[in-house]
Coordinates of N, CA and C in Angstrom, one line a residue:
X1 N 8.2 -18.5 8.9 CA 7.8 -17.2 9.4 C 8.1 -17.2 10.9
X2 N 8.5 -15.8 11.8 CA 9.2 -16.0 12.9 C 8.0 -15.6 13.7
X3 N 7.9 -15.4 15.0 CA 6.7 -15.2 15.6 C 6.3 -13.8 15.6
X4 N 7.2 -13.2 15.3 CA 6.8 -11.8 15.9 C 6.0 -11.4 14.5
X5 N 6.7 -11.9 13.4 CA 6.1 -11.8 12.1 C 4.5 -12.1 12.0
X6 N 4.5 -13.6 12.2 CA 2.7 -14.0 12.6 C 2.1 -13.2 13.8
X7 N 2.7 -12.3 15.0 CA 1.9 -12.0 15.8 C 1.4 -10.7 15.5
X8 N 2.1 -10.1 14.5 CA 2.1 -8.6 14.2 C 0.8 -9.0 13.2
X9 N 1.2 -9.9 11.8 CA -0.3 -10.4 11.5 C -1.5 -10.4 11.8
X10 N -1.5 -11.1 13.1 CA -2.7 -11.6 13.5 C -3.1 -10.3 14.3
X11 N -2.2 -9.4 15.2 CA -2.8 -8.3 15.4 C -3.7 -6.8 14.0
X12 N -2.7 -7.2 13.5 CA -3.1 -6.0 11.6 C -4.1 -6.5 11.4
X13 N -5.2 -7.7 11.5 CA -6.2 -9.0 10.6 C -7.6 -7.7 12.1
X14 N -7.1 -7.5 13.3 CA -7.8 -7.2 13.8 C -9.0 -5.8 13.3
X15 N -10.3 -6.0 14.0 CA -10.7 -4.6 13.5 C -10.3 -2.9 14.4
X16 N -10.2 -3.7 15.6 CA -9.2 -2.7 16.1 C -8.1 -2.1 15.8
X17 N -7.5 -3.1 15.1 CA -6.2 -2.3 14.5 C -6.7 -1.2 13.6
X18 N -7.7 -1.8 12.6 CA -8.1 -1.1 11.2 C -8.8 0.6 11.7
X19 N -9.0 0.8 13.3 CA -9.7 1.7 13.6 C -8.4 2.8 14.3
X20 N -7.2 2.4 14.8 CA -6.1 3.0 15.3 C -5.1 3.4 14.1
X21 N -4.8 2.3 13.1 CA -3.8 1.9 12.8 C -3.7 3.2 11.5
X22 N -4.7 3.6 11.3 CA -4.8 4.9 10.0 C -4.4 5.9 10.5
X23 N -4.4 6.4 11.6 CA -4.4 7.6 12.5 C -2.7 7.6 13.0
X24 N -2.3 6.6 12.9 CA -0.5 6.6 13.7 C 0.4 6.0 12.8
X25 N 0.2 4.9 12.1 CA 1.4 4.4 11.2 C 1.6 5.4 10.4
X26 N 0.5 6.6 9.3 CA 1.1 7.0 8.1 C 1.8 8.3 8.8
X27 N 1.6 8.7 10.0 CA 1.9 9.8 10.4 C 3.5 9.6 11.1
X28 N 3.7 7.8 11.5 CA 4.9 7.9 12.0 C 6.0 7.9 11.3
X29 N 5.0 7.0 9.5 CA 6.0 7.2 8.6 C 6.8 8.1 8.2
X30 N 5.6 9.7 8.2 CA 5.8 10.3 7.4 C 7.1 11.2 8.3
X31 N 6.9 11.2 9.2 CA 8.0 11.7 10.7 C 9.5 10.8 10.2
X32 N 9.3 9.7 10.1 CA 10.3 9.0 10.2 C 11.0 9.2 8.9
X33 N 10.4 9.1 7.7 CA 10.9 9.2 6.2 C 11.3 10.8 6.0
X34 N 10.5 11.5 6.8 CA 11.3 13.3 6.6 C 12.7 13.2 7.6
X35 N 12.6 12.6 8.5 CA 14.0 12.7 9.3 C 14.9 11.8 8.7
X36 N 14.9 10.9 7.7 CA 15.6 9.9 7.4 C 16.4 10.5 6.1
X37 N 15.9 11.6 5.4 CA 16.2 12.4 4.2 C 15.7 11.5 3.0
X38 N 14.3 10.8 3.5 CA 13.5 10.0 2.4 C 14.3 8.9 2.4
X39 N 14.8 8.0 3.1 CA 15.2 6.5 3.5 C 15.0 5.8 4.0
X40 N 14.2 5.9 5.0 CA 13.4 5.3 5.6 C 12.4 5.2 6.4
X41 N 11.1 4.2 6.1 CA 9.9 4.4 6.6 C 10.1 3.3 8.0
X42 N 8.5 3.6 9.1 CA 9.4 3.0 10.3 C 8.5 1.5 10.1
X43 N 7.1 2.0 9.6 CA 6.6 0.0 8.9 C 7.1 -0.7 7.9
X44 N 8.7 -0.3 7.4 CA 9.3 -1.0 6.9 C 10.0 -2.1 7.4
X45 N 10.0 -2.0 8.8 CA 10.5 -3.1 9.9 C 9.5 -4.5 9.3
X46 N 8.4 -4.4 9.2 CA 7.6 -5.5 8.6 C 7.6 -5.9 7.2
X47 N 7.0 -4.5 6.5 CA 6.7 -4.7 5.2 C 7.6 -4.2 3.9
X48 N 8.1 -4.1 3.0 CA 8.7 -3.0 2.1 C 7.5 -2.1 1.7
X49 N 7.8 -0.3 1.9 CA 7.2 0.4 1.7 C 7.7 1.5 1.1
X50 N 7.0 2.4 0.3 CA 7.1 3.8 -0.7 C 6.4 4.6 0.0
X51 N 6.8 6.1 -0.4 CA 6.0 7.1 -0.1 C 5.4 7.6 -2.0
X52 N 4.2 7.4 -1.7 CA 3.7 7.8 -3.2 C 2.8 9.2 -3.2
X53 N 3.2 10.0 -4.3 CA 3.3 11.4 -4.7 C 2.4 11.6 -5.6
X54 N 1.1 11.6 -5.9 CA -0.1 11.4 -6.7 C -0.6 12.8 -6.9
X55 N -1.3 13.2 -8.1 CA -2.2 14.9 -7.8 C -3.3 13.9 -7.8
X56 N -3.8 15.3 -6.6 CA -5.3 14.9 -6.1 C -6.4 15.1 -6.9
X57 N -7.2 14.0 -7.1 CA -8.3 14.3 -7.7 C -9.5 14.9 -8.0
X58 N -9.6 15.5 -6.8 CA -9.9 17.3 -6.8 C -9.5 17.9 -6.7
X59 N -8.5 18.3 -6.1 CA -7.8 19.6 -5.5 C -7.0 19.9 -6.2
X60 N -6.2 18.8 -7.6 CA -5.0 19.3 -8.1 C -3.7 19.1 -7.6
X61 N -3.8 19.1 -6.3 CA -2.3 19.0 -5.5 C -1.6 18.1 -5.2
X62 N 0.0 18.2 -5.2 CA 0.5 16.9 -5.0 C -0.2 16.5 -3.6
X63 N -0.5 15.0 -3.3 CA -0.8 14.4 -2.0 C 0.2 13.3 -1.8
X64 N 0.9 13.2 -0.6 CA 1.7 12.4 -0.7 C 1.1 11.1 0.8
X65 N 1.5 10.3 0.2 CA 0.8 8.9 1.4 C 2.2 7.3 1.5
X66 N 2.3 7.4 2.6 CA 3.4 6.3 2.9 C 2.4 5.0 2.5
X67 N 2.9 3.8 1.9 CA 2.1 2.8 1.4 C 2.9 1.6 1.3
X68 N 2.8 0.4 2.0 CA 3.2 -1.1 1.9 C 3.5 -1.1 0.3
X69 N 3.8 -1.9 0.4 CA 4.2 -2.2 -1.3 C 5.1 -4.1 -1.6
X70 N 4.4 -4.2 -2.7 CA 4.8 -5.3 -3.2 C 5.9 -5.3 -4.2
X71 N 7.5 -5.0 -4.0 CA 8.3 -4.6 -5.2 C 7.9 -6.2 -6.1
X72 N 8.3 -5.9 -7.6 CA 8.6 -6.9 -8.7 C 9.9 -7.0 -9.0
X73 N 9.9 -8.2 -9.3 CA 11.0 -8.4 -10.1 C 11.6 -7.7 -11.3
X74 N 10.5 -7.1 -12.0 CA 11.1 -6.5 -13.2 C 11.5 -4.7 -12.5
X75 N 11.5 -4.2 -11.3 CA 11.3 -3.2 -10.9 C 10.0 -2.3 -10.6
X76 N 9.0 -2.4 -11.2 CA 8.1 -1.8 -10.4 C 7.6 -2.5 -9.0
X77 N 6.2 -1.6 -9.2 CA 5.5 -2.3 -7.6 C 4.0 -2.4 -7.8
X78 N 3.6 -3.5 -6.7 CA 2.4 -3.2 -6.7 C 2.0 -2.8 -5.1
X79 N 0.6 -2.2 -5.3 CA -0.1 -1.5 -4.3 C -1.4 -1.7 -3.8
X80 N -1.6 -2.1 -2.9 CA -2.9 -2.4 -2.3 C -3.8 -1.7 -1.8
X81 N -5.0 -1.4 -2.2 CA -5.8 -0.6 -1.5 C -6.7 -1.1 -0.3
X82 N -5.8 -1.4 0.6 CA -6.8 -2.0 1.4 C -7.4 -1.0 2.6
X83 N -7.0 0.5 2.6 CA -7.5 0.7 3.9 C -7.5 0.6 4.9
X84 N -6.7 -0.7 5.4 CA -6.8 -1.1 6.5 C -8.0 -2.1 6.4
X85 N -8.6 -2.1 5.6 CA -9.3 -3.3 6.6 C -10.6 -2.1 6.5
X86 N -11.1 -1.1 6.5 CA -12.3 -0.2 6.0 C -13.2 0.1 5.1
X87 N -14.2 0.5 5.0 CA -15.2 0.9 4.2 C -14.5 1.6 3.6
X88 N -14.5 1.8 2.1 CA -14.6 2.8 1.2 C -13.0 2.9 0.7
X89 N -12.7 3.3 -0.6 CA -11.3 3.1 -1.0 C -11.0 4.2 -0.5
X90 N -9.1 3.8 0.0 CA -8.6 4.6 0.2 C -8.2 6.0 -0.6
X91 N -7.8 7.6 -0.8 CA -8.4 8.6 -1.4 C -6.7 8.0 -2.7
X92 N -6.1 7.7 -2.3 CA -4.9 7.9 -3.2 C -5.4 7.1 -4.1
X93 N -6.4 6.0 -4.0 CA -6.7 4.8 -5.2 C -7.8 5.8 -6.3
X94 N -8.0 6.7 -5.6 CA -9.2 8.0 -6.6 C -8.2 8.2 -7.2
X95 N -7.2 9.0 -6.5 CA -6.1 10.0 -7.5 C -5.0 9.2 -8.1
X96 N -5.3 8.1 -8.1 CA -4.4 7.2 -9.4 C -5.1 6.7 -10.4
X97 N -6.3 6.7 -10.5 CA -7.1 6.3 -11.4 C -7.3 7.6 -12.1
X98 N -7.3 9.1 -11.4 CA -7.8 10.1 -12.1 C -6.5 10.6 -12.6
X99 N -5.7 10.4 -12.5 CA -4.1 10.9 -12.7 C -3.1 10.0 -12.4
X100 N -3.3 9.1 -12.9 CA -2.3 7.8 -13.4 C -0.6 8.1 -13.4
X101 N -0.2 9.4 -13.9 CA 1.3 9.9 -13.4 C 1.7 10.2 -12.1
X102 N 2.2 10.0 -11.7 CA 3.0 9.8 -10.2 C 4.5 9.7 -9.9
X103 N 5.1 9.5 -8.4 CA 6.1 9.5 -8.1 C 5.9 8.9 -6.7
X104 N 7.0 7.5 -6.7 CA 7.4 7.0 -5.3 C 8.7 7.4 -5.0
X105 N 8.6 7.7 -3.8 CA 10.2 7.8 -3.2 C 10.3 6.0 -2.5
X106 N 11.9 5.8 -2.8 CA 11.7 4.1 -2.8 C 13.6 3.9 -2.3
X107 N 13.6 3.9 -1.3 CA 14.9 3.7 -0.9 C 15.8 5.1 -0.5
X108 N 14.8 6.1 -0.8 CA 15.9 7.4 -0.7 C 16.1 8.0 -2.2
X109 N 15.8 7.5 -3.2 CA 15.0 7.5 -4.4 C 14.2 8.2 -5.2
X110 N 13.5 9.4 -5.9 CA 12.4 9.7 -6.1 C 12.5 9.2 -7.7
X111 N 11.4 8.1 -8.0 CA 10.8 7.1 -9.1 C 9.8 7.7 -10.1
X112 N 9.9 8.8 -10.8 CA 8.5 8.9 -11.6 C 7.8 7.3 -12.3
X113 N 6.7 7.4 -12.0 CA 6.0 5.8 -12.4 C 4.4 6.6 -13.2
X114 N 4.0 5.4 -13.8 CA 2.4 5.5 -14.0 C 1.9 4.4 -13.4
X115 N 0.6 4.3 -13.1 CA -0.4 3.5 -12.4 C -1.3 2.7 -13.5
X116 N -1.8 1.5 -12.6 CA -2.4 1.2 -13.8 C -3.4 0.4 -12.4
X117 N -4.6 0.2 -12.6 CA -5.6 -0.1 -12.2 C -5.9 -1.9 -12.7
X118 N -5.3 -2.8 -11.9 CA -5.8 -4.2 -12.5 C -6.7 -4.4 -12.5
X119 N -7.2 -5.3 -13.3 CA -8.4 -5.8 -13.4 C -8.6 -7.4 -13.9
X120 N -9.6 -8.1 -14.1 CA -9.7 -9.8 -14.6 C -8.8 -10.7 -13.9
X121 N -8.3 -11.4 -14.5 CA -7.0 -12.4 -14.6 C -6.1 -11.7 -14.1
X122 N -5.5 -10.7 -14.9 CA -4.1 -10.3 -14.1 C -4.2 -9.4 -12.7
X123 N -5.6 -8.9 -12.1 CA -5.6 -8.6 -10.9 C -5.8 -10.1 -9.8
X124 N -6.5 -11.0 -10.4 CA -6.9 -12.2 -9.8 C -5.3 -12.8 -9.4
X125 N -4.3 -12.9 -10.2 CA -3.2 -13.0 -9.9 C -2.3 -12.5 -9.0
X126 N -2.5 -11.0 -9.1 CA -1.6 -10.1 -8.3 C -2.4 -10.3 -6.8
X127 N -3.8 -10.5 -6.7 CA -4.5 -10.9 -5.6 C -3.7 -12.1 -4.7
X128 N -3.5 -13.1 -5.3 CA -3.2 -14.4 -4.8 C -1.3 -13.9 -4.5
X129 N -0.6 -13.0 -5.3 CA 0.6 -13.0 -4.5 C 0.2 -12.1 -3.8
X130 N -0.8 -11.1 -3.6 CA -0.5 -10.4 -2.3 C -1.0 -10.9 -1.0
X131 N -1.7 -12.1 -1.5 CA -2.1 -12.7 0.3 C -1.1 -13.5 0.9
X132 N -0.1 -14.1 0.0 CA 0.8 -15.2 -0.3 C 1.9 -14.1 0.8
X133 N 1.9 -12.9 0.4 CA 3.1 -11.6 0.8 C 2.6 -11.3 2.2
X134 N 1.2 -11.0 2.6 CA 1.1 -10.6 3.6 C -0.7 -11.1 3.7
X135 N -0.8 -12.4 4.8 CA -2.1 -12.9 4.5 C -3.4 -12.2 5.3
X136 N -2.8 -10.8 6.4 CA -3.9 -10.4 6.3 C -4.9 -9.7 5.7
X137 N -4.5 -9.3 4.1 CA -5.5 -8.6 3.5 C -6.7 -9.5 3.3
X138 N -6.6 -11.2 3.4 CA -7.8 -11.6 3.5 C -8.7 -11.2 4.3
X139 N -8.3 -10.9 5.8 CA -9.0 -10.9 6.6 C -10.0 -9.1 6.4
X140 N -8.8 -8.5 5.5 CA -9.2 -7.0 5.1 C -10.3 -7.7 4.4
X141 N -10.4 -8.2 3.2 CA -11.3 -8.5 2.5 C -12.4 -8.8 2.7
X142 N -12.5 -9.7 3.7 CA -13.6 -10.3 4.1 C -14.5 -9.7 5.0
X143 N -14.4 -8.1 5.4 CA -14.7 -7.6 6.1 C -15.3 -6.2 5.1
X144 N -15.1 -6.3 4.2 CA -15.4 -5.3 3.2 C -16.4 -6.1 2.1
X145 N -17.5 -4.7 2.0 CA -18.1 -5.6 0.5 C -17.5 -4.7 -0.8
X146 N -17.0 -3.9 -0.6 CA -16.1 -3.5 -1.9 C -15.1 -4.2 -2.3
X147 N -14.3 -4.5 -3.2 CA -13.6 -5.0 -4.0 C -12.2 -4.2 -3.4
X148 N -10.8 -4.6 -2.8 CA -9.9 -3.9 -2.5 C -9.3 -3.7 -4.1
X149 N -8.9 -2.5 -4.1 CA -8.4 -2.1 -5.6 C -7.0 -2.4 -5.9
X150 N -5.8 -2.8 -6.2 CA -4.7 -3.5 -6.8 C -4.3 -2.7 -7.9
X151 N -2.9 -1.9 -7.8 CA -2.9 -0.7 -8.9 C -0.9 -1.6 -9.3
X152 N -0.6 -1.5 -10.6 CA 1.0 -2.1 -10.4 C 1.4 -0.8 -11.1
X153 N 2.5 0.0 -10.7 CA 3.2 0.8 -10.9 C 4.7 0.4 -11.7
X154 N 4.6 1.2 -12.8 CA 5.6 1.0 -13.9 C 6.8 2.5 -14.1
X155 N 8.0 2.4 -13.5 CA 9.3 3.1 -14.1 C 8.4 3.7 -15.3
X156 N 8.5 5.1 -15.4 CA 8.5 5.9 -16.8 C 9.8 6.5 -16.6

């Protein structure tokens, strides 16, 4: 891992970050992925990321939220609800549990997917590759008494 890789880390592990970092990254994404003609997000410099397209789970409406992402092998992704590092799940992890149908834009791409909510064993798994992928969500974790939610998105 190169330095700037671990320094950016160990800055995102901060609680500071988790108190700025909500308010500018999704908004730079979302700037950057509309001028890019949906190709590119600008925290994709660190992480691989989607813009995911969910109906809200109250309002009904599409909501759209730029989101890190763990691609698979077999093609889908997984997705972490960490917040940042915050109290309380993030609103898209509501509106994928209540409306499981969705759409990532993924390269310039638009993906219809369904959601699926892990749980036991196979979230305990997807847990350990996503610290393996990016080890600050420990530090997310450990700063939260809720459970971060882990959703893997499947190609329909």
């Amino acid at each position: 891992m190169d330095r700037r890789t671990r320094l950016v880390q160990k800055i995102s592990s901060t609680r500071t970050f988790a108190r700025v970092a909500p308010h500018v990254i999704p908004a730079l994404d979302r700037a950057v992925h509309r001028l890019s003609g949906g190709k590119a997000l600008l925290s994709t410099r660190m992480l691989p990321g989607v813009v995911l397209t969910a109906t809200g789970a109250r309002s009904g409406l599409p909501r759209s939220t730029p989101l890190a992402c763990m691609p698979q092998d077999d093609g889908g992704w997984l997705l972490i609800g960490s917040n940042f590092g915050r109290p309380g799940h993030p609103a898209w992890t509501g509106n994928l549990i209540k409306n499981p149908e969705a759409e990532v834009s993924w390269r310039g791409r638009d993906i219809p997917v369904r959601a699926r909510l892990l749980t036991g064993e196979e979230r305990a798994r997807a847990w350990r590759a996503a610290l393996e992928f990016w080890p600050p969500y420990a530090a997310y974790q450990a700063r939260l008494e809720r459970e971060i939610r882990l959703f893997r998105l499947d190609r329909r």
